[in-house]
Amino acid sequence: MMPTLNHFLILSAILFSIGTAGVFLRRNLITILLSIEIMLNAVNLTFVAVGRSIGSVDGQIIVFFVMCVAAAEAAVGLAIVIALFRHRESLSPDAFTSLKW
Amino acid sequence: MDLVLFYLFAAIAVGASIGVIGQRYPMYSVLLLIGSFIGLSGLYVLLDSPFTAVTQIIVYAGAIMVLFLFVVMLLNAPREEGPVIDPRRPAVFSTGPRRAGGLLGLAFLAEMIWALWRVQSSPIDADAEVAAHVSSVREIGIQLFTQHAFAFEVTSVLILVAMVGAVVLAKRNL
């Protein structure tokens, strides 16, 4: 018995919702970035599953590009987190409500 | 057999992801996310995509998560703080909005599953020829360097810009 395409799509929806909930619920910049990674991975799973089901490698190629963008995003995001932490000694988003100080 | 493996890897991925957002310690969150990536990598193997599965482990678990771990250890902020009580700066992430956000996440999940449930479920093509085509790294390489060559080059520029940006942002005194 093979899993169908819907199995993968529903799993992907569950993972994406977990990522969304993480962004909303957590009060920590690093965990918020991790939740974004979960969402990116959920989308990757969709790409690979749909690509497999239509018999094309394009899904995997897009996943390759998504991974590159995720790497760039993580590097820049973590650099911003480090710079913010230097100013406020805190990782809570509540500490960064003002644009200028 | 494949279905059993699917549920096993799906349980690993979902369980570890829930662990990531349920943790108060960023250190454990990062380690659990690596577990989630391992589950996803198994799913990619089930989908006849060994290249993506290996890239997932090497690039995500090996490089990006090490970057996260490095920052978590560098900042030495082991625990999430409670809400910041400061009358001059109203807390945007207070309990009310967070609860609403969690509800929105749940509503989103219910909506997605409801929509996907109604779609006709198509079994994944078990044809051996299609599977060989999809799982061929050679095919991916040919496509990547012919049809998507421009996007590939742009990616290198993106990585370069991100690298310079990260150094500039994290530098102590500009």
PDB file of C-alpha atoms in Angstrom:
ATOM      1  CA  MET A   1       0.000   0.000   0.000  1.00  0.00           C
ATOM      2  CA  MET A   2       1.538   3.264  -1.137  1.00  0.00           C
ATOM      3  CA  PRO A   3       0.824   6.617   0.518  1.00  0.00           C
ATOM      4  CA  THR A   4      -1.131   8.865  -1.827  1.00  0.00           C
ATOM      5  CA  LEU A   5      -0.362  12.438  -2.748  1.00  0.00           C
ATOM      6  CA  ASN A   6      -2.954  13.642  -0.256  1.00  0.00           C
ATOM      7  CA  HIS A   7      -1.088  11.989   2.606  1.00  0.00           C
ATOM      8  CA  PHE A   8       1.912  14.159   1.852  1.00  0.00           C
ATOM      9  CA  LEU A   9      -0.132  17.315   1.272  1.00  0.00           C
ATOM     10  CA  ILE A  10      -1.987  16.935   4.578  1.00  0.00           C
ATOM     11  CA  LEU A  11       1.270  16.257   6.429  1.00  0.00           C
ATOM     12  CA  SER A  12       2.674  19.383   4.816  1.00  0.00           C
ATOM     13  CA  ALA A  13      -0.371  21.399   5.932  1.00  0.00           C
ATOM     14  CA  ILE A  14       0.088  20.123   9.495  1.00  0.00           C
ATOM     15  CA  LEU A  15       3.768  21.077   9.520  1.00  0.00           C
ATOM     16  CA  PHE A  16       3.011  24.505   8.060  1.00  0.00           C
ATOM     17  CA  SER A  17       0.376  25.129  10.744  1.00  0.00           C
ATOM     18  CA  ILE A  18       2.841  24.105  13.453  1.00  0.00           C
ATOM     19  CA  GLY A  19       5.278  26.652  12.030  1.00  0.00           C
ATOM     20  CA  THR A  20       2.592  29.355  11.911  1.00  0.00           C
ATOM     21  CA  ALA A  21       1.554  28.641  15.489  1.00  0.00           C
ATOM     22  CA  GLY A  22       5.215  28.793  16.528  1.00  0.00           C
ATOM     23  CA  VAL A  23       5.645  32.252  15.030  1.00  0.00           C
ATOM     24  CA  PHE A  24       2.545  33.453  16.893  1.00  0.00           C
ATOM     25  CA  LEU A  25       3.074  31.702  20.213  1.00  0.00           C
ATOM     26  CA  ARG A  26       6.765  31.860  21.015  1.00  0.00           C
ATOM     27  CA  ARG A  27       8.347  34.866  22.635  1.00  0.00           C
ATOM     28  CA  ASN A  28      11.880  34.257  21.466  1.00  0.00           C
ATOM     29  CA  LEU A  29      13.452  35.526  18.248  1.00  0.00           C
ATOM     30  CA  ILE A  30      15.491  32.366  17.658  1.00  0.00           C
ATOM     31  CA  THR A  31      12.481  30.072  18.056  1.00  0.00           C
ATOM     32  CA  ILE A  32      10.527  32.321  15.673  1.00  0.00           C
ATOM     33  CA  LEU A  33      13.276  31.876  13.062  1.00  0.00           C
ATOM     34  CA  LEU A  34      13.163  28.121  13.677  1.00  0.00           C
ATOM     35  CA  SER A  35       9.391  28.161  13.091  1.00  0.00           C
ATOM     36  CA  ILE A  36       9.995  29.875   9.761  1.00  0.00           C
ATOM     37  CA  GLU A  37      12.358  27.025   8.883  1.00  0.00           C
ATOM     38  CA  ILE A  38       9.576  24.541   9.712  1.00  0.00           C
ATOM     39  CA  MET A  39       7.234  26.391   7.328  1.00  0.00           C
ATOM     40  CA  LEU A  40       9.858  26.388   4.565  1.00  0.00           C
ATOM     41  CA  ASN A  41      10.301  22.658   5.046  1.00  0.00           C
ATOM     42  CA  ALA A  42       6.571  22.044   4.834  1.00  0.00           C
ATOM     43  CA  VAL A  43       6.524  23.843   1.485  1.00  0.00           C
ATOM     44  CA  ASN A  44       9.549  21.843   0.328  1.00  0.00           C
ATOM     45  CA  LEU A  45       7.666  18.637   1.092  1.00  0.00           C
ATOM     46  CA  THR A  46       4.758  19.843  -1.043  1.00  0.00           C
ATOM     47  CA  PHE A  47       7.067  20.626  -3.945  1.00  0.00           C
ATOM     48  CA  VAL A  48       8.776  17.232  -3.836  1.00  0.00           C
ATOM     49  CA  ALA A  49       5.495  15.314  -3.448  1.00  0.00           C
ATOM     50  CA  VAL A  50       3.754  17.098  -6.322  1.00  0.00           C
ATOM     51  CA  GLY A  51       6.864  16.871  -8.493  1.00  0.00           C
ATOM     52  CA  ARG A  52       7.020  13.131  -7.826  1.00  0.00           C
ATOM     53  CA  SER A  53       3.363  12.650  -8.608  1.00  0.00           C
ATOM     54  CA  ILE A  54       3.607  14.383 -11.996  1.00  0.00           C
ATOM     55  CA  GLY A  55       6.908  12.609 -12.715  1.00  0.00           C
ATOM     56  CA  SER A  56       9.118  15.683 -12.986  1.00  0.00           C
ATOM     57  CA  VAL A  57      12.370  16.759 -11.306  1.00  0.00           C
ATOM     58  CA  ASP A  58      11.335  20.426 -11.266  1.00  0.00           C
ATOM     59  CA  GLY A  59       9.989  20.084  -7.729  1.00  0.00           C
ATOM     60  CA  GLN A  60      13.388  19.008  -6.458  1.00  0.00           C
ATOM     61  CA  ILE A  61      15.087  21.855  -8.312  1.00  0.00           C
ATOM     62  CA  ILE A  62      12.797  24.408  -6.660  1.00  0.00           C
ATOM     63  CA  VAL A  63      13.570  22.791  -3.300  1.00  0.00           C
ATOM     64  CA  PHE A  64      17.245  23.310  -4.058  1.00  0.00           C
ATOM     65  CA  PHE A  65      16.623  27.038  -4.563  1.00  0.00           C
ATOM     66  CA  VAL A  66      14.421  27.245  -1.475  1.00  0.00           C
ATOM     67  CA  MET A  67      17.262  25.764   0.565  1.00  0.00           C
ATOM     68  CA  CYS A  68      19.652  28.420  -0.782  1.00  0.00           C
ATOM     69  CA  VAL A  69      17.201  31.176   0.143  1.00  0.00           C
ATOM     70  CA  ALA A  70      16.707  29.590   3.573  1.00  0.00           C
ATOM     71  CA  ALA A  71      20.457  29.595   4.143  1.00  0.00           C
ATOM     72  CA  ALA A  72      20.698  33.271   3.178  1.00  0.00           C
ATOM     73  CA  GLU A  73      17.682  34.114   5.329  1.00  0.00           C
ATOM     74  CA  ALA A  74      19.112  32.282   8.340  1.00  0.00           C
ATOM     75  CA  ALA A  75      22.471  34.039   7.997  1.00  0.00           C
ATOM     76  CA  VAL A  76      20.973  37.528   7.739  1.00  0.00           C
ATOM     77  CA  GLY A  77      18.265  36.846  10.336  1.00  0.00           C
ATOM     78  CA  LEU A  78      20.747  35.557  12.898  1.00  0.00           C
ATOM     79  CA  ALA A  79      23.055  38.512  12.236  1.00  0.00           C
ATOM     80  CA  ILE A  80      20.116  40.842  12.968  1.00  0.00           C
ATOM     81  CA  VAL A  81      19.347  38.855  16.128  1.00  0.00           C
ATOM     82  CA  ILE A  82      22.950  39.256  17.290  1.00  0.00           C
ATOM     83  CA  ALA A  83      22.901  42.996  16.567  1.00  0.00           C
ATOM     84  CA  LEU A  84      19.590  43.427  18.439  1.00  0.00           C
ATOM     85  CA  PHE A  85      20.815  41.365  21.380  1.00  0.00           C
ATOM     86  CA  ARG A  86      23.838  43.670  21.711  1.00  0.00           C
ATOM     87  CA  HIS A  87      21.543  46.676  22.086  1.00  0.00           C
ATOM     88  CA  ARG A  88      18.924  45.257  24.445  1.00  0.00           C
ATOM     89  CA  GLU A  89      20.411  42.166  26.104  1.00  0.00           C
ATOM     90  CA  SER A  90      17.137  40.398  25.321  1.00  0.00           C
ATOM     91  CA  LEU A  91      15.700  38.040  22.730  1.00  0.00           C
ATOM     92  CA  SER A  92      12.061  38.854  23.400  1.00  0.00           C
ATOM     93  CA  PRO A  93      10.230  40.609  20.543  1.00  0.00           C
ATOM     94  CA  ASP A  94       8.625  42.853  23.157  1.00  0.00           C
ATOM     95  CA  ALA A  95      12.010  44.474  23.718  1.00  0.00           C
ATOM     96  CA  PHE A  96      12.174  45.688  20.128  1.00  0.00           C
ATOM     97  CA  THR A  97       8.939  47.610  19.731  1.00  0.00           C
ATOM     98  CA  SER A  98      10.603  50.957  19.085  1.00  0.00           C
ATOM     99  CA  LEU A  99      12.220  51.579  15.719  1.00  0.00           C
ATOM    100  CA  LYS A 100      14.788  54.049  17.076  1.00  0.00           C
ATOM    101  CA  TRP A 101      16.528  54.466  20.411  1.00  0.00           C
TER     102      TRP A 101
ATOM    103  CA  MET B   1       5.098  -1.257   4.021  1.00  0.00           C
ATOM    104  CA  ASP B   2       5.580   2.180   2.476  1.00  0.00           C
ATOM    105  CA  LEU B   3       2.536   3.420   4.320  1.00  0.00           C
ATOM    106  CA  VAL B   4       3.969   2.229   7.643  1.00  0.00           C
ATOM    107  CA  LEU B   5       7.230   4.027   6.890  1.00  0.00           C
ATOM    108  CA  PHE B   6       5.286   7.127   5.859  1.00  0.00           C
ATOM    109  CA  TYR B   7       3.445   7.230   9.174  1.00  0.00           C
ATOM    110  CA  LEU B   8       6.672   6.582  11.079  1.00  0.00           C
ATOM    111  CA  PHE B   9       8.558   9.441   9.408  1.00  0.00           C
ATOM    112  CA  ALA B  10       5.505  11.708   9.545  1.00  0.00           C
ATOM    113  CA  ALA B  11       5.199  11.062  13.288  1.00  0.00           C
ATOM    114  CA  ILE B  12       8.893  11.883  13.761  1.00  0.00           C
ATOM    115  CA  ALA B  13       8.574  15.109  11.749  1.00  0.00           C
ATOM    116  CA  VAL B  14       5.352  16.306  13.385  1.00  0.00           C
ATOM    117  CA  GLY B  15       6.368  15.270  16.905  1.00  0.00           C
ATOM    118  CA  ALA B  16       9.750  16.945  16.664  1.00  0.00           C
ATOM    119  CA  SER B  17       8.191  20.099  15.169  1.00  0.00           C
ATOM    120  CA  ILE B  18       5.669  20.315  18.001  1.00  0.00           C
ATOM    121  CA  GLY B  19       8.594  19.866  20.362  1.00  0.00           C
ATOM    122  CA  VAL B  20      10.381  22.784  18.690  1.00  0.00           C
ATOM    123  CA  ILE B  21       7.582  25.238  19.398  1.00  0.00           C
ATOM    124  CA  GLY B  22       6.776  23.697  22.792  1.00  0.00           C
ATOM    125  CA  GLN B  23      10.246  24.213  24.210  1.00  0.00           C
ATOM    126  CA  ARG B  24      11.248  27.176  26.325  1.00  0.00           C
ATOM    127  CA  TYR B  25      14.936  26.477  25.764  1.00  0.00           C
ATOM    128  CA  PRO B  26      16.179  27.447  22.264  1.00  0.00           C
ATOM    129  CA  MET B  27      18.961  24.879  22.568  1.00  0.00           C
ATOM    130  CA  TYR B  28      16.509  21.970  22.706  1.00  0.00           C
ATOM    131  CA  SER B  29      14.406  23.581  19.977  1.00  0.00           C
ATOM    132  CA  VAL B  30      17.335  23.555  17.572  1.00  0.00           C
ATOM    133  CA  LEU B  31      18.201  19.934  18.376  1.00  0.00           C
ATOM    134  CA  LEU B  32      14.561  18.842  17.949  1.00  0.00           C
ATOM    135  CA  LEU B  33      14.382  20.624  14.613  1.00  0.00           C
ATOM    136  CA  ILE B  34      17.274  18.454  13.430  1.00  0.00           C
ATOM    137  CA  GLY B  35      15.124  15.437  14.375  1.00  0.00           C
ATOM    138  CA  SER B  36      12.290  16.899  12.315  1.00  0.00           C
ATOM    139  CA  PHE B  37      14.648  17.266   9.342  1.00  0.00           C
ATOM    140  CA  ILE B  38      15.666  13.614   9.650  1.00  0.00           C
ATOM    141  CA  GLY B  39      11.989  12.603   9.475  1.00  0.00           C
ATOM    142  CA  LEU B  40      11.459  14.796   6.408  1.00  0.00           C
ATOM    143  CA  SER B  41      14.559  13.340   4.812  1.00  0.00           C
ATOM    144  CA  GLY B  42      13.066   9.860   5.193  1.00  0.00           C
ATOM    145  CA  LEU B  43       9.900  11.116   3.501  1.00  0.00           C
ATOM    146  CA  TYR B  44      11.963  12.408   0.580  1.00  0.00           C
ATOM    147  CA  VAL B  45      13.486   8.949   0.189  1.00  0.00           C
ATOM    148  CA  LEU B  46       9.945   7.513   0.110  1.00  0.00           C
ATOM    149  CA  LEU B  47       9.214  10.010  -2.687  1.00  0.00           C
ATOM    150  CA  ASP B  48      12.141   8.680  -4.764  1.00  0.00           C
ATOM    151  CA  SER B  49      14.125  11.885  -4.231  1.00  0.00           C
ATOM    152  CA  PRO B  50      17.445  10.778  -2.730  1.00  0.00           C
ATOM    153  CA  PHE B  51      19.214  13.964  -3.862  1.00  0.00           C
ATOM    154  CA  THR B  52      16.826  16.162  -1.896  1.00  0.00           C
ATOM    155  CA  ALA B  53      17.025  13.821   1.098  1.00  0.00           C
ATOM    156  CA  VAL B  54      20.822  14.054   1.211  1.00  0.00           C
ATOM    157  CA  THR B  55      20.784  17.814   0.638  1.00  0.00           C
ATOM    158  CA  GLN B  56      18.284  18.167   3.468  1.00  0.00           C
ATOM    159  CA  ILE B  57      20.674  16.467   5.874  1.00  0.00           C
ATOM    160  CA  ILE B  58      23.880  18.088   4.637  1.00  0.00           C
ATOM    161  CA  VAL B  59      22.652  21.644   4.061  1.00  0.00           C
ATOM    162  CA  TYR B  60      19.872  21.985   6.629  1.00  0.00           C
ATOM    163  CA  ALA B  61      20.945  19.775   9.495  1.00  0.00           C
ATOM    164  CA  GLY B  62      24.648  20.165   8.782  1.00  0.00           C
ATOM    165  CA  ALA B  63      25.029  23.840   7.951  1.00  0.00           C
ATOM    166  CA  ILE B  64      21.977  25.947   8.797  1.00  0.00           C
ATOM    167  CA  MET B  65      21.274  24.279  12.143  1.00  0.00           C
ATOM    168  CA  VAL B  66      24.938  24.568  13.136  1.00  0.00           C
ATOM    169  CA  LEU B  67      24.631  28.302  12.454  1.00  0.00           C
ATOM    170  CA  PHE B  68      21.579  28.425  14.739  1.00  0.00           C
ATOM    171  CA  LEU B  69      23.330  26.407  17.456  1.00  0.00           C
ATOM    172  CA  PHE B  70      26.338  28.693  17.183  1.00  0.00           C
ATOM    173  CA  VAL B  71      24.188  31.791  17.713  1.00  0.00           C
ATOM    174  CA  VAL B  72      22.238  30.201  20.602  1.00  0.00           C
ATOM    175  CA  MET B  73      25.496  29.382  22.361  1.00  0.00           C
ATOM    176  CA  LEU B  74      27.079  32.737  21.479  1.00  0.00           C
ATOM    177  CA  LEU B  75      24.200  34.778  22.897  1.00  0.00           C
ATOM    178  CA  ASN B  76      24.065  32.645  26.030  1.00  0.00           C
ATOM    179  CA  ALA B  77      20.316  33.186  26.432  1.00  0.00           C
ATOM    180  CA  PRO B  78      19.290  29.743  27.626  1.00  0.00           C
ATOM    181  CA  ARG B  79      15.702  30.466  28.596  1.00  0.00           C
ATOM    182  CA  GLU B  80      12.811  32.331  27.101  1.00  0.00           C
ATOM    183  CA  GLU B  81      11.900  35.371  29.173  1.00  0.00           C
ATOM    184  CA  GLY B  82       8.466  36.137  30.523  1.00  0.00           C
ATOM    185  CA  PRO B  83       6.465  39.065  29.186  1.00  0.00           C
ATOM    186  CA  VAL B  84       8.277  42.386  29.458  1.00  0.00           C
ATOM    187  CA  ILE B  85       6.339  44.698  31.762  1.00  0.00           C
ATOM    188  CA  ASP B  86       7.141  48.222  30.684  1.00  0.00           C
ATOM    189  CA  PRO B  87       4.412  50.895  30.612  1.00  0.00           C
ATOM    190  CA  ARG B  88       6.322  52.991  28.088  1.00  0.00           C
ATOM    191  CA  ARG B  89       6.549  50.153  25.604  1.00  0.00           C
ATOM    192  CA  PRO B  90       3.271  48.243  25.349  1.00  0.00           C
ATOM    193  CA  ALA B  91       3.869  44.537  24.812  1.00  0.00           C
ATOM    194  CA  VAL B  92       2.818  43.547  21.297  1.00  0.00           C
ATOM    195  CA  PHE B  93       3.123  39.872  22.125  1.00  0.00           C
ATOM    196  CA  SER B  94       0.874  39.909  25.182  1.00  0.00           C
ATOM    197  CA  THR B  95      -1.412  36.997  25.981  1.00  0.00           C
ATOM    198  CA  GLY B  96      -4.456  38.186  24.007  1.00  0.00           C
ATOM    199  CA  PRO B  97      -2.802  38.518  20.590  1.00  0.00           C
ATOM    200  CA  ARG B  98      -0.869  35.302  21.136  1.00  0.00           C
ATOM    201  CA  ARG B  99      -4.040  33.404  21.894  1.00  0.00           C
ATOM    202  CA  ALA B 100      -5.678  34.890  18.798  1.00  0.00           C
ATOM    203  CA  GLY B 101      -2.618  33.881  16.777  1.00  0.00           C
ATOM    204  CA  GLY B 102      -2.769  30.322  18.060  1.00  0.00           C
ATOM    205  CA  LEU B 103      -6.458  30.146  17.168  1.00  0.00           C
ATOM    206  CA  LEU B 104      -5.677  31.476  13.685  1.00  0.00           C
ATOM    207  CA  GLY B 105      -3.073  28.747  13.285  1.00  0.00           C
ATOM    208  CA  LEU B 106      -5.619  26.102  14.273  1.00  0.00           C
ATOM    209  CA  ALA B 107      -8.228  27.580  11.924  1.00  0.00           C
ATOM    210  CA  PHE B 108      -5.682  27.531   9.121  1.00  0.00           C
ATOM    211  CA  LEU B 109      -4.903  23.866   9.796  1.00  0.00           C
ATOM    212  CA  ALA B 110      -8.588  22.908   9.854  1.00  0.00           C
ATOM    213  CA  GLU B 111      -9.210  24.784   6.618  1.00  0.00           C
ATOM    214  CA  MET B 112      -6.264  23.203   4.816  1.00  0.00           C
ATOM    215  CA  ILE B 113      -7.182  19.681   5.892  1.00  0.00           C
ATOM    216  CA  TRP B 114     -10.830  20.232   4.983  1.00  0.00           C
ATOM    217  CA  ALA B 115      -9.828  21.488   1.527  1.00  0.00           C
ATOM    218  CA  LEU B 116      -7.358  18.666   0.924  1.00  0.00           C
ATOM    219  CA  TRP B 117      -9.820  16.054   2.128  1.00  0.00           C
ATOM    220  CA  ARG B 118     -12.211  16.961  -0.662  1.00  0.00           C
ATOM    221  CA  VAL B 119      -9.593  16.654  -3.398  1.00  0.00           C
ATOM    222  CA  GLN B 120      -9.594  13.353  -5.229  1.00  0.00           C
ATOM    223  CA  SER B 121      -6.703  11.383  -3.785  1.00  0.00           C
ATOM    224  CA  SER B 122      -4.368  10.324  -6.567  1.00  0.00           C
ATOM    225  CA  PRO B 123      -1.964   7.489  -5.790  1.00  0.00           C
ATOM    226  CA  ILE B 124       1.671   8.269  -6.457  1.00  0.00           C
ATOM    227  CA  ASP B 125       2.765   6.870  -9.782  1.00  0.00           C
ATOM    228  CA  ALA B 126       4.484   3.547  -9.061  1.00  0.00           C
ATOM    229  CA  ASP B 127       5.832   3.188 -12.596  1.00  0.00           C
ATOM    230  CA  ALA B 128       9.510   2.148 -12.330  1.00  0.00           C
ATOM    231  CA  GLU B 129      10.546   4.297 -15.288  1.00  0.00           C
ATOM    232  CA  VAL B 130       9.039   7.461 -13.797  1.00  0.00           C
ATOM    233  CA  ALA B 131      10.648   6.654 -10.438  1.00  0.00           C
ATOM    234  CA  ALA B 132      14.053   6.239 -12.086  1.00  0.00           C
ATOM    235  CA  HIS B 133      13.615   9.545 -13.948  1.00  0.00           C
ATOM    236  CA  VAL B 134      12.648  11.455 -10.805  1.00  0.00           C
ATOM    237  CA  SER B 135      15.338   9.949  -8.586  1.00  0.00           C
ATOM    238  CA  SER B 136      18.163  10.487 -11.090  1.00  0.00           C
ATOM    239  CA  VAL B 137      20.712  13.033  -9.836  1.00  0.00           C
ATOM    240  CA  ARG B 138      22.012  13.249 -13.405  1.00  0.00           C
ATOM    241  CA  GLU B 139      18.606  14.457 -14.593  1.00  0.00           C
ATOM    242  CA  ILE B 140      18.499  17.080 -11.839  1.00  0.00           C
ATOM    243  CA  GLY B 141      21.981  18.279 -12.774  1.00  0.00           C
ATOM    244  CA  ILE B 142      21.099  18.569 -16.461  1.00  0.00           C
ATOM    245  CA  GLN B 143      17.924  20.511 -15.695  1.00  0.00           C
ATOM    246  CA  LEU B 144      19.682  22.729 -13.159  1.00  0.00           C
ATOM    247  CA  PHE B 145      22.528  23.744 -15.438  1.00  0.00           C
ATOM    248  CA  THR B 146      20.541  24.140 -18.658  1.00  0.00           C
ATOM    249  CA  GLN B 147      16.985  25.245 -18.058  1.00  0.00           C
ATOM    250  CA  HIS B 148      17.583  26.863 -14.672  1.00  0.00           C
ATOM    251  CA  ALA B 149      21.156  28.074 -15.212  1.00  0.00           C
ATOM    252  CA  PHE B 150      20.251  31.750 -14.785  1.00  0.00           C
ATOM    253  CA  ALA B 151      18.416  31.129 -11.494  1.00  0.00           C
ATOM    254  CA  PHE B 152      21.388  29.084 -10.324  1.00  0.00           C
ATOM    255  CA  GLU B 153      23.780  31.979 -10.989  1.00  0.00           C
ATOM    256  CA  VAL B 154      21.444  34.450  -9.304  1.00  0.00           C
ATOM    257  CA  THR B 155      21.472  32.155  -6.260  1.00  0.00           C
ATOM    258  CA  SER B 156      25.226  32.554  -5.965  1.00  0.00           C
ATOM    259  CA  VAL B 157      24.837  36.340  -6.001  1.00  0.00           C
ATOM    260  CA  LEU B 158      22.124  36.037  -3.327  1.00  0.00           C
ATOM    261  CA  ILE B 159      24.395  33.967  -1.095  1.00  0.00           C
ATOM    262  CA  LEU B 160      27.220  36.478  -1.591  1.00  0.00           C
ATOM    263  CA  VAL B 161      24.955  39.405  -0.687  1.00  0.00           C
ATOM    264  CA  ALA B 162      23.656  37.536   2.365  1.00  0.00           C
ATOM    265  CA  MET B 163      27.198  36.795   3.477  1.00  0.00           C
ATOM    266  CA  VAL B 164      28.289  40.432   3.189  1.00  0.00           C
ATOM    267  CA  GLY B 165      25.060  41.564   4.853  1.00  0.00           C
ATOM    268  CA  ALA B 166      25.527  39.178   7.764  1.00  0.00           C
ATOM    269  CA  VAL B 167      29.077  40.391   8.362  1.00  0.00           C
ATOM    270  CA  VAL B 168      28.034  44.047   8.178  1.00  0.00           C
ATOM    271  CA  LEU B 169      25.063  43.563  10.518  1.00  0.00           C
ATOM    272  CA  ALA B 170      26.913  41.546  13.129  1.00  0.00           C
ATOM    273  CA  LYS B 171      30.010  43.710  13.159  1.00  0.00           C
ATOM    274  CA  ARG B 172      30.361  45.462  16.491  1.00  0.00           C
ATOM    275  CA  ASN B 173      31.405  48.932  15.400  1.00  0.00           C
ATOM    276  CA  LEU B 174      30.936  50.152  11.870  1.00  0.00           C
TER     277      LEU B 174
END
